[in-house]
Structure formats: structure tokens, C-alpha cells
Amino acid sequence: MLRKVFSRRTLAIATGGTALAYCCINSGPVQAPQSPLPPPPPSWTPPSRAEMLASLRASAESPDNEFDLLVVGGGATGAGVALDAASRGLKVALVERNDFSSGTSSKSTKLVHGGVRYLQKAVFELDYDQYKLVREALHERHIFLQTAPYLSHMLPIMLPIYKHWQVPYYWAGCKLYDFLAGKQNIQSSYLLSKSRALHSFPTLNPNGLVGAVVYYDGQHNDSRMNIALVLTAIAHGATITNYTALTSLVHPDPTTTTTTSTTPHHLSTALITDTLTSQTFPVRFKCLINATGPHADTLLQLADPDPERAPMVRQSRGVHIALPPYYAPRRMGLIDPKTEDGRVVFLLPWEGGTIAGTTDTPVDAPAPAPAGEEPMAQEEEIRWVLDEVKRCLAPDVGVSRADVLSAWCGLRPLVVGPSASPGGDTPTPTQSLVRSHVIHVSPSGMITIVGGKWTTYREMARETVDTAVRVHGLETRVRSGCVTETLQLIGSAGWETGLYLRLAERVRACVRRGVRVRS
């Protein structure tokens, strides 16, 4: 009946997309799939928010309902900690005052990378910390791309060369980057002549161009990856709620022994507020995890008040802008390795458009951005990114402020090291701070994880949970060690690169046989 109503072309477009429509128009046979489709994953419906709020409330009603870990913060780090702990068998709760990935974790450059600029600092500044960061990130990059392959992919990135002496310099640097990745390297870097570089990246500035080096890193959808971490943690038994804020902590009396914590002075009760209903209730736990990123110092002060404490985190503003798709080819990015002020700017294809960034502007220490306040991109920051993009691209591209489709700002939680002089008159520039992470155990027993980046979230979570198990004596509560190195996130089961083509062919075959297909 469908054949009588619709033409073959209409059916093909409706059921298989333009690729199948092309096959039908040209009457070419479509080869049947060589292997059966993978079985669908078992159906699963996560608990409702009301059910998870009830689980939070129940923790204060009986010691049996008490959580092993209460994680504060629903970004990449907090969600990673919740997944790691839940997959080991611990009873975990996570609260997020806004929506998941509403802060720094959704405002990244969308790269899964080892950090070529960190490698440059490691070599020329003989900085072993930077070297360790690159090695760790390259290892985690490999795991990241396997964990959720439907949310991440490899991306070639072009590094244009405008001076002849830079050819061996950049080529050797990218080859060292490949070498450090070892067997986990995505794909080898390579040199391009000027003509080939312009063919691969047509909008590139040709004036003075000598050639280019292309290296490979990963790209991912950061906010969706965050949600996948949350859902996978819930699937492993974690209780996770958004729009629930930790408003205060109940400090135990050291002279009493009613607390179930491993030591009397450790925190074991928090007051949580459901910001949608303004209802506040207690939640009991054995260990509190501070994964609030750039706002970690606020929770540190709440857990262990100390007006003389130096801050652990220095906030840095990172601004990105969205541009039309013609600014960059669909399958290649661009890196400006040295901007006028020594930073790095990327120009990357993203979701049918182009993103450019980022800035690295320190937030004044006396007035850091408060938790819950959305940072906004300032006009001068947008102009700075545009000016750098204009330097990278050909004059006839006509880079214009009117081309900016949107702009966003995220706050980096940079760890203040001993050399950063947090209280001095001339603090270290934020671009000079190592992007490593630090785990701090407070006298109250709270464990704070700060620093790091998206690529290394899994390793940060592993170390945090290891610390929690050791400090709070949870060895008898875990059923295994860390399993996240091989644990795939929800949505990955049965996924493969050409799955959409096989599904489209199945639908087309059903339509040809007159079988009704449900969406």
C-alpha cells in the first residue's frame, strides 16, 4: 500500500536518509549486512527524581540506609567519582545545586587531549610535572575514546607553520607527542606542504605560509558525556539528584560517640535543600566528597572554618565563541600555538558549526565568582578571540563580530601550587599553572578533589575513591577495585561506527516488504 501512495524516492528519504535515497534513485542494489545486528541492550528505566529524593531522606532514618559517600558537585569530576564508587559496590549519593554539567564541564573546548602545549613546556622548561600530565592524559585519552565511542571521536588538528626553522621544531614536537602515546596513539602526525595545507583547510591564512603539521587528538560532546556518566552511575545503584544544594554541615561533638564515622570529629551529616520545593532535610554519610570545581574553597570553609586558610583554587575564565560552519572544514581543527600574549587558540568543527577559544583570564582572588552564579562572556574577551581567529584565517574570510552566533564562559579550577604565591602581589599567570589535580583530606574527613581536566576525569575519580576507602576504612564495603578502565557508559552497548547504515538498511528492507516500522 505504501508503494502506491509514495514514490520510491520519498520512501527512501523518509526511511533511510540521503544516502539510501541516492541508492534508490540510481536503482543500485544495496548489499545486505554481512553480520546480524547486535542484540539491543536490556531495557532500563532510571528511578524518578522523587524516588531518589526519598532515598536521600531515608539515610537519616536508619544506620543501614546511611551512604558510604556523599558527593557534592554533578560535573565531570563528581559524576566520575559517583560512577567509580558505585561500580565498586559502595553506596553513593550525589547532589548538584543546578543541573548536571551546568558549570565548567559543559564549557570546555570539547577536546580529549594529552596537551601538546603542556609537552612544549615540559621540554623547554624542563618541567617534570608537565611531562607527567601529558603521559597521564595520553593514557586516559585512549580509555576515554573507548568508554563512550558514540560521544567521542578522533580529530586531526592542523598546526600551521610560517617560518622555515619551525618545520623541524613542530614536526619533532608532534612526533614526540606520538611517541609518548606509544601503542595507544590514535594516528601518526604528518607534514603538509603549503598547497596541501590550504587544500585541507581552505580558510587558512596563506600569507607567508610554509606548510603545516597535522596531529591527532580526540573530540567529544562534554555535556552529553557528563549525563552519560550520571546515568551509568545510577544504573550501578547511585542516588543522584539535581537542584539539590548542600546548605550546611552538622559538626559533631568530639566528646560524644553517636556518630558512625570512623573518627568522632569526622563529618557525618549534611543538610540538603531541594531548591525546587525549598524543603530541607538531613543526609547521613560516612565520607563527604567535595567535587565542586572552581567553588571548592567555599565548601572547604564550610567544612573546616579557617579565616587564615590560603585558597586551594584559583579561578580562570575561559571564553569560547560559536561561528558559522565555513570558518573551518568539517573534519579538521586548527591550533594557533602562540597567540600575541603567549596563549593557545583552537578553531574546531563542532555540531555543524565552528567553535573558537579559549581565553585564560584570572579571576581576582578577593572576589572569586560565587557558586551558582553563571559567568558571562565579556565583550573584550569575545573581541580577543575574534582577533586571534582573524590572524589565523585568510583576509577574504571577512571575520566579523556579526558572525559570532553565541559565546560562553567557564571557570577553570586551577590548583594554586607553592610557586603561585596566592597571597602575593604578583601571582603566577594562570596559563603558567600546571593543569594537574590535587586531593586534599580535611581534618573533618572531607575529601576535596580539585584541578585536572576533562580528559583525566576517570583517573581523578579513581584516586579520590581510593583515598576515601583508605581514610574512612571502607575496605569491607567495596566488592572490587576500580573497574572504570573497561567499563563502557550507557549507550555504548552494541554501538559501532557503521551502525546507522545497517539500521537504515534494515528499515528500508522492512518498507520494501510492506512491514510497518514504528519510530
mmCIF file with all atom_site columns, N, CA and C in Angstrom, residues 252-281:
data_model
loop_
_atom_site.group_PDB
_atom_site.id
_atom_site.type_symbol
_atom_site.label_atom_id
_atom_site.label_alt_id
_atom_site.label_comp_id
_atom_site.label_asym_id
_atom_site.label_entity_id
_atom_site.label_seq_id
_atom_site.pdbx_PDB_ins_code
_atom_site.Cartn_x
_atom_site.Cartn_y
_atom_site.Cartn_z
_atom_site.occupancy
_atom_site.B_iso_or_equiv
_atom_site.pdbx_formal_charge
_atom_site.auth_seq_id
_atom_site.auth_comp_id
_atom_site.auth_asym_id
_atom_site.auth_atom_id
_atom_site.pdbx_PDB_model_num
ATOM 1  N N  . PRO A 1 252 ? 30.025 17.389 64.363 1.00 0.00 ? 252 PRO A N  1
ATOM 2  C CA . PRO A 1 252 ? 29.813 16.534 65.542 1.00 0.00 ? 252 PRO A CA 1
ATOM 3  C C  . PRO A 1 252 ? 30.542 17.061 66.768 1.00 0.00 ? 252 PRO A C  1
ATOM 4  N N  . ASP A 1 253 ? 30.023 16.687 67.900 1.00 0.00 ? 253 ASP A N  1
ATOM 5  C CA . ASP A 1 253 ? 30.681 16.995 69.172 1.00 0.00 ? 253 ASP A CA 1
ATOM 6  C C  . ASP A 1 253 ? 31.712 15.901 69.441 1.00 0.00 ? 253 ASP A C  1
ATOM 7  N N  . PRO A 1 254 ? 32.998 16.238 69.478 1.00 0.00 ? 254 PRO A N  1
ATOM 8  C CA . PRO A 1 254 ? 34.037 15.213 69.668 1.00 0.00 ? 254 PRO A CA 1
ATOM 9  C C  . PRO A 1 254 ? 33.897 14.423 70.961 1.00 0.00 ? 254 PRO A C  1
ATOM 10 N N  . THR A 1 255 ? 33.143 14.973 71.930 1.00 0.00 ? 255 THR A N  1
ATOM 11 C CA . THR A 1 255 ? 33.025 14.275 73.215 1.00 0.00 ? 255 THR A CA 1
ATOM 12 C C  . THR A 1 255 ? 31.970 13.187 73.187 1.00 0.00 ? 255 THR A C  1
ATOM 13 N N  . THR A 1 256 ? 31.164 13.165 72.128 1.00 0.00 ? 256 THR A N  1
ATOM 14 C CA . THR A 1 256 ? 30.133 12.136 72.015 1.00 0.00 ? 256 THR A CA 1
ATOM 15 C C  . THR A 1 256 ? 30.609 11.034 71.096 1.00 0.00 ? 256 THR A C  1
ATOM 16 N N  . THR A 1 257 ? 29.942 9.922  71.132 1.00 0.00 ? 257 THR A N  1
ATOM 17 C CA . THR A 1 257 ? 30.302 8.773  70.289 1.00 0.00 ? 257 THR A CA 1
ATOM 18 C C  . THR A 1 257 ? 29.120 8.310  69.453 1.00 0.00 ? 257 THR A C  1
ATOM 19 N N  . THR A 1 258 ? 28.132 9.197  69.246 1.00 0.00 ? 258 THR A N  1
ATOM 20 C CA . THR A 1 258 ? 26.944 8.792  68.498 1.00 0.00 ? 258 THR A CA 1
ATOM 21 C C  . THR A 1 258 ? 27.194 8.730  67.004 1.00 0.00 ? 258 THR A C  1
ATOM 22 N N  . THR A 1 259 ? 28.227 9.426  66.523 1.00 0.00 ? 259 THR A N  1
ATOM 23 C CA . THR A 1 259 ? 28.494 9.422  65.091 1.00 0.00 ? 259 THR A CA 1
ATOM 24 C C  . THR A 1 259 ? 28.956 8.050  64.625 1.00 0.00 ? 259 THR A C  1
ATOM 25 N N  . THR A 1 260 ? 28.590 7.710  63.398 1.00 0.00 ? 260 THR A N  1
ATOM 26 C CA . THR A 1 260 ? 29.004 6.427  62.815 1.00 0.00 ? 260 THR A CA 1
ATOM 27 C C  . THR A 1 260 ? 30.252 6.578  61.974 1.00 0.00 ? 260 THR A C  1
ATOM 28 N N  . SER A 1 261 ? 30.852 7.768  61.930 1.00 0.00 ? 261 SER A N  1
ATOM 29 C CA . SER A 1 261 ? 32.086 7.957  61.183 1.00 0.00 ? 261 SER A CA 1
ATOM 30 C C  . SER A 1 261 ? 33.219 7.197  61.860 1.00 0.00 ? 261 SER A C  1
ATOM 31 N N  . THR A 1 262 ? 34.296 7.014  61.120 1.00 0.00 ? 262 THR A N  1
ATOM 32 C CA . THR A 1 262 ? 35.421 6.239  61.644 1.00 0.00 ? 262 THR A CA 1
ATOM 33 C C  . THR A 1 262 ? 36.106 6.951  62.800 1.00 0.00 ? 262 THR A C  1
ATOM 34 N N  . THR A 1 263 ? 36.046 8.258  62.844 1.00 0.00 ? 263 THR A N  1
ATOM 35 C CA . THR A 1 263 ? 36.594 9.021  63.972 1.00 0.00 ? 263 THR A CA 1
ATOM 36 C C  . THR A 1 263 ? 35.547 10.025 64.424 1.00 0.00 ? 263 THR A C  1
ATOM 37 N N  . PRO A 1 264 ? 35.508 10.376 65.710 1.00 0.00 ? 264 PRO A N  1
ATOM 38 C CA . PRO A 1 264 ? 34.441 11.230 66.227 1.00 0.00 ? 264 PRO A CA 1
ATOM 39 C C  . PRO A 1 264 ? 34.369 12.599 65.580 1.00 0.00 ? 264 PRO A C  1
ATOM 40 N N  . HIS A 1 265 ? 35.502 13.146 65.125 1.00 0.00 ? 265 HIS A N  1
ATOM 41 C CA . HIS A 1 265 ? 35.489 14.509 64.606 1.00 0.00 ? 265 HIS A CA 1
ATOM 42 C C  . HIS A 1 265 ? 35.182 14.578 63.111 1.00 0.00 ? 265 HIS A C  1
ATOM 43 N N  . HIS A 1 266 ? 34.945 13.446 62.484 1.00 0.00 ? 266 HIS A N  1
ATOM 44 C CA . HIS A 1 266 ? 34.615 13.456 61.060 1.00 0.00 ? 266 HIS A CA 1
ATOM 45 C C  . HIS A 1 266 ? 33.148 13.823 60.845 1.00 0.00 ? 266 HIS A C  1
ATOM 46 N N  . LEU A 1 267 ? 32.890 14.569 59.788 1.00 0.00 ? 267 LEU A N  1
ATOM 47 C CA . LEU A 1 267 ? 31.523 14.931 59.428 1.00 0.00 ? 267 LEU A CA 1
ATOM 48 C C  . LEU A 1 267 ? 30.737 13.688 59.031 1.00 0.00 ? 267 LEU A C  1
ATOM 49 N N  . SER A 1 268 ? 29.451 13.682 59.388 1.00 0.00 ? 268 SER A N  1
ATOM 50 C CA . SER A 1 268 ? 28.605 12.552 59.007 1.00 0.00 ? 268 SER A CA 1
ATOM 51 C C  . SER A 1 268 ? 27.191 12.962 58.634 1.00 0.00 ? 268 SER A C  1
ATOM 52 N N  . THR A 1 269 ? 26.859 14.251 58.755 1.00 0.00 ? 269 THR A N  1
ATOM 53 C CA . THR A 1 269 ? 25.506 14.711 58.430 1.00 0.00 ? 269 THR A CA 1
ATOM 54 C C  . THR A 1 269 ? 25.570 16.038 57.687 1.00 0.00 ? 269 THR A C  1
ATOM 55 N N  . ALA A 1 270 ? 24.794 16.121 56.615 1.00 0.00 ? 270 ALA A N  1
ATOM 56 C CA . ALA A 1 270 ? 24.671 17.368 55.853 1.00 0.00 ? 270 ALA A CA 1
ATOM 57 C C  . ALA A 1 270 ? 23.201 17.715 55.717 1.00 0.00 ? 270 ALA A C  1
ATOM 58 N N  . LEU A 1 271 ? 22.911 18.994 55.673 1.00 0.00 ? 271 LEU A N  1
ATOM 59 C CA . LEU A 1 271 ? 21.550 19.450 55.402 1.00 0.00 ? 271 LEU A CA 1
ATOM 60 C C  . LEU A 1 271 ? 21.454 19.788 53.923 1.00 0.00 ? 271 LEU A C  1
ATOM 61 N N  . ILE A 1 272 ? 20.527 19.126 53.253 1.00 0.00 ? 272 ILE A N  1
ATOM 62 C CA . ILE A 1 272 ? 20.341 19.269 51.810 1.00 0.00 ? 272 ILE A CA 1
ATOM 63 C C  . ILE A 1 272 ? 19.010 19.949 51.546 1.00 0.00 ? 272 ILE A C  1
ATOM 64 N N  . THR A 1 273 ? 19.002 20.912 50.634 1.00 0.00 ? 273 THR A N  1
ATOM 65 C CA . THR A 1 273 ? 17.778 21.624 50.277 1.00 0.00 ? 273 THR A CA 1
ATOM 66 C C  . THR A 1 273 ? 17.390 21.315 48.846 1.00 0.00 ? 273 THR A C  1
ATOM 67 N N  . ASP A 1 274 ? 16.153 20.863 48.683 1.00 0.00 ? 274 ASP A N  1
ATOM 68 C CA . ASP A 1 274 ? 15.589 20.695 47.344 1.00 0.00 ? 274 ASP A CA 1
ATOM 69 C C  . ASP A 1 274 ? 15.188 22.088 46.868 1.00 0.00 ? 274 ASP A C  1
ATOM 70 N N  . THR A 1 275 ? 15.942 22.659 45.952 1.00 0.00 ? 275 THR A N  1
ATOM 71 C CA . THR A 1 275 ? 15.711 24.053 45.558 1.00 0.00 ? 275 THR A CA 1
ATOM 72 C C  . THR A 1 275 ? 14.429 24.234 44.755 1.00 0.00 ? 275 THR A C  1
ATOM 73 N N  . LEU A 1 276 ? 13.818 23.146 44.298 1.00 0.00 ? 276 LEU A N  1
ATOM 74 C CA . LEU A 1 276 ? 12.551 23.256 43.567 1.00 0.00 ? 276 LEU A CA 1
ATOM 75 C C  . LEU A 1 276 ? 11.367 23.378 44.517 1.00 0.00 ? 276 LEU A C  1
ATOM 76 N N  . THR A 1 277 ? 11.511 22.854 45.733 1.00 0.00 ? 277 THR A N  1
ATOM 77 C CA . THR A 1 277 ? 10.416 22.911 46.706 1.00 0.00 ? 277 THR A CA 1
ATOM 78 C C  . THR A 1 277 ? 10.800 23.661 47.977 1.00 0.00 ? 277 THR A C  1
ATOM 79 N N  . SER A 1 278 ? 12.093 24.023 48.104 1.00 0.00 ? 278 SER A N  1
ATOM 80 C CA . SER A 1 278 ? 12.629 24.711 49.292 1.00 0.00 ? 278 SER A CA 1
ATOM 81 C C  . SER A 1 278 ? 12.557 23.850 50.551 1.00 0.00 ? 278 SER A C  1
ATOM 82 N N  . GLN A 1 279 ? 12.419 22.554 50.410 1.00 0.00 ? 279 GLN A N  1
ATOM 83 C CA . GLN A 1 279 ? 12.406 21.654 51.562 1.00 0.00 ? 279 GLN A CA 1
ATOM 84 C C  . GLN A 1 279 ? 13.839 21.242 51.913 1.00 0.00 ? 279 GLN A C  1
ATOM 85 N N  . THR A 1 280 ? 14.154 21.274 53.202 1.00 0.00 ? 280 THR A N  1
ATOM 86 C CA . THR A 1 280 ? 15.485 20.908 53.687 1.00 0.00 ? 280 THR A CA 1
ATOM 87 C C  . THR A 1 280 ? 15.394 19.660 54.550 1.00 0.00 ? 280 THR A C  1
ATOM 88 N N  . PHE A 1 281 ? 16.359 18.763 54.386 1.00 0.00 ? 281 PHE A N  1
ATOM 89 C CA . PHE A 1 281 ? 16.341 17.508 55.134 1.00 0.00 ? 281 PHE A CA 1
ATOM 90 C C  . PHE A 1 281 ? 17.780 17.045 55.345 1.00 0.00 ? 281 PHE A C  1
#
